[in-house]
Amino acid sequence: MINLNVNHKKYRIDADPDMPLLWVIRDIIGLTGTKYGCGVAQCGACVIHLNGEAVRSCVTKLSRGAGQEIITIEGLSANNNHPAQVAWNEESVPQCGYCHSGQIMSAAVLLREKPNPTDQDIDDAMAGNICRCGTYLRIRKAIHLAAELQKKEGGTT
Amino acid sequence: MSVSEEIEHLSRRSFLRIAGIGSAALCLGLYVSEKAGAKVVNESEASLADAGIALAAWIIIHTSGKVTLICHRAEMGQGVYHSIAQIIAEELEVDLYGVDIQLTQGDEKKYGSQLTGGSSTIRGSYKNLLKLSATAREVLIMAAAARWGVDPSGCYAASGHVIQKSSGKKLHYGELVADAAKLTPPKEVKLKTRADYKVIGKGSLRRDSPLKTNGQAVFGIDKRIPGLQFATVERNPRLRGKVRSFDASAALKVPGVTRVFKVVMGVWDTDREGVAVVATSTWAAMQGRKVLKVEWDDSGFEHVSSPEIFRRQQELLQNSEGLSLSTQGDPTGIIARAKDKLDVVYETPYQSHSCMEPVNCIAHYQADKVEIWGPVQAPNWIQDYVSKKLGMDREKVIVNMTFLGGGFGRKAMPDYPYEAVMVSKEIGAPVQVVWTREDDATQGPYRPGISYRCEGAVENGGIAALKFRMAGQNNDHWMRGDSGKANRSTSEGFLKPYYESIKHISFADVPFKTPIPTSFWRSVYASTNGFAYESFLDELAHQAQKDPMDLRRQYLKDERSQLLIDKMEEVSGWKNRKKNEGYGVAITECFASTVGHIVKVSKNGDKGIRIDKVWVVVDCGWYVNPDIITAQVEGSVVMALGAATIHEITFKNGMVEQRNFYDYKMPRITDIPPIEVHIMENDENAGGMGEPGLPAFAPALTNAIFDLTGKRIRKLPFDLANVH
Ligand code: FES
Ligand code: FES
């Protein structure tokens, strides 16, 4: 049994400690917002927050998540209102939408660490996330907008 | 039936009806007859049903006032979920953000073809949807007017209410449902003009967007039903191979693995064999699969390799005239006699669709029916295929559509739903079969690799003749097996107005076969034809010493093309550019929309070529949502950029050489140039927009590179960093 803390809820998981968190979260806990895209740390569709860091859950073992704080896209905000989520909607970023759980989770860490990201910062933080629908220009715009919203919201800089 | 025939067919055989469902809701839809031809409109409900006619309920107004709209097509990113609602909201006069939108099941009798391909959804249904919505609104107004004892002309509809102008009296639609269901709808309704539109033509925020920013949207891979098991299949890595034997003992020891067995998947008329591993979670199934031992039988088909494929295609092009698709005038004779001529070969690679959501499907096989849930573009084709294979009534194959994490043509194939059905049949329980990314890359189907032979004669500063031949796999051969016919798509992408002004043109298909399964890939043959034909026109322009844009202006004489070219010149500053500054142009037509690209490139130090800017001008006629169109074009440019400069599928000894995104690399945020999109304003019939933004990008790029460097690129993909 491994104790997991996902989106501030506690779970006792009876599974192989080597099972990637991606599949624990999707198939055992039943939160399907975190996506499988490649399984080999190439696409970023599976990004979650582990103690506030963006990690690829497809290559992160269950054992590593034990007792840590895990946040998935479902737990990023109470009401789809994290500045990145708001900005993503304002800019109509998603097309098929499949990559965007991961995109937003990556962007959220960037926005916390660099509240005023430059284009270069965005490139550095987001180059690990593939979007087959090609929404990249809007992702960039949305991150800049989210930075604005974040400033207005909390005076957090 | 082609998509345009399908659209024609639908509008011929559908007529508007209105019906109550019990007393709880007002249900509005089109009656669509299974067979073409006229049906008497005022037959009774029962006889309509007997004649195979069903009501396509597109709009359901509940007595509570709640309005539900049906999205009858696949939402795979192209935005129909939103734009269908936008069309209905406009004429029905309801709040776009207040209505419920539901994905639906495959049901051709109700919705006509639901094949979401050929960029056909809006152009195929908008006229019916406008009329349906306006009729609904008029009936509701009639019901309110009757209730108040006033003339309907003194009433109007707004935000889901009917309002009497003079008194300001108001009833919401739900309060009128029972009365309206008893009325006969007017035969003719006046549709709004573009100037009246409040919702159509505006870039409203997508209704599906919020579902896709908090993990709520249910894609096929997210769908869960009670008792669901998970499976993955180890398929023969050679595309037509079989299973000789397998050893499941190690796999069955993996915790969670419950069953291991051979499964046969149909790919149209061919079979592919593999070994299915069923487990309690996707990961357990994958683990079990890793320790499977399978011996393959690779006999009875050719083990192809890429260099050989293209060598053979090009040999055929030198030695065969092929099957003629169309010939106008005598291009062969003109070219034979011409002094100034070109004869070159273009080559485009096999490509994978690589939808972000890997292929997957849930099936539940039961004694009397099969139910399927999944990311599917063509529910009706799945019904056809599965029912035929199982010898089951078509109605017993129920296909439920989810959101798609990309489709691009891949998810129009019935192979993976059928495979899921076979696994479910074996285990007697519902199962979700998930393809890994590696399966997706190595198993296909693929966009076919194609070689083109382009010949042309130049005379008096213009084009005297064009002769095009293609040798590549014909998707029709996979789907229908009618291998004696020329590929109908040999000229796809080529602009029709050229036929008016260039007197001698021919297109031919030189049949070429391999065991590689192929299918539609976003914009289909236009995605490769466009590169060959529009690059070749650029070559001829240079040969004739003409500005490439002027050449197009000279031969695209129709007004729409001229206006498009005006716009392209205006937005890109084409006329003010300097000689060899790195500008390229290409224009293609695809699914009834014409799209022109201008690409500007420059030297990137010792790192080859940089794309500075892409301008795209779109003429898609009447349109719904300019922001979605812009997004589709942006995405198309990115997809075209990848296919032209980054990735390709290659074969070695019958197997695909790429496996995952580390060797089938995708464009990333760091690769994307600025893209500026302009939409022409006119009231012509709506064209498609999910795909037409793609084909002209690659030739505009390589034409720009020629302008800058004098280097002509005739083979895709090429590495921008290696062009000097
Ligand atoms: S699924 Fe984890 S990075 Fe692609
Ligand atoms: S929106 Fe489809 S993959 Fe990103």
mmCIF file of C-alpha atoms and ligand atoms in Angstrom, chain A residues 22-23 35-47 55-59 128 130, chain B residues 356 437 660-661, ligand 1:
data_model
loop_
_atom_site.group_PDB
_atom_site.id
_atom_site.type_symbol
_atom_site.label_atom_id
_atom_site.label_comp_id
_atom_site.label_asym_id
_atom_site.label_seq_id
_atom_site.Cartn_x
_atom_site.Cartn_y
_atom_site.Cartn_z
ATOM 1 C CA LEU A 22 0.233 8.573 -15.115
ATOM 2 C CA TRP A 23 -1.494 5.200 -15.027
ATOM 3 C CA LYS A 35 -3.009 12.400 -20.697
ATOM 4 C CA TYR A 36 -0.938 9.657 -22.257
ATOM 5 C CA GLY A 37 0.837 10.913 -25.357
ATOM 6 C CA CYS A 38 4.141 9.080 -25.731
ATOM 7 C CA GLY A 39 5.048 7.295 -22.505
ATOM 8 C CA VAL A 40 8.711 8.237 -22.873
ATOM 9 C CA ALA A 41 9.023 11.830 -21.629
ATOM 10 C CA GLN A 42 8.841 13.331 -25.124
ATOM 11 C CA CYS A 43 5.513 15.139 -25.372
ATOM 12 C CA GLY A 44 4.463 16.631 -22.039
ATOM 13 C CA ALA A 45 0.819 15.541 -22.272
ATOM 14 C CA CYS A 46 1.185 13.873 -18.866
ATOM 15 C CA VAL A 47 2.678 16.768 -16.882
ATOM 16 C CA VAL A 55 7.099 16.372 -13.820
ATOM 17 C CA ARG A 56 6.220 13.909 -16.549
ATOM 18 C CA SER A 57 3.993 11.386 -14.885
ATOM 19 C CA CYS A 58 4.564 8.772 -17.600
ATOM 20 C CA VAL A 59 8.108 8.256 -16.334
ATOM 21 C CA GLY A 128 8.891 19.926 -23.916
ATOM 22 C CA ILE A 130 4.076 18.945 -28.154
ATOM 23 C CA MET B 356 -1.876 13.547 -29.883
ATOM 24 C CA ARG B 437 2.645 5.785 -29.425
ATOM 25 C CA ASN B 660 8.060 7.624 -31.098
ATOM 26 C CA PHE B 661 8.504 11.392 -30.928
HETATM 27 S S1 FES C 1 3.160 10.920 -22.092
HETATM 28 FE FE1 FES C 1 4.607 11.632 -20.695
HETATM 29 S S2 FES C 1 5.821 12.938 -21.855
HETATM 30 FE FE2 FES C 1 4.508 12.042 -23.335
#
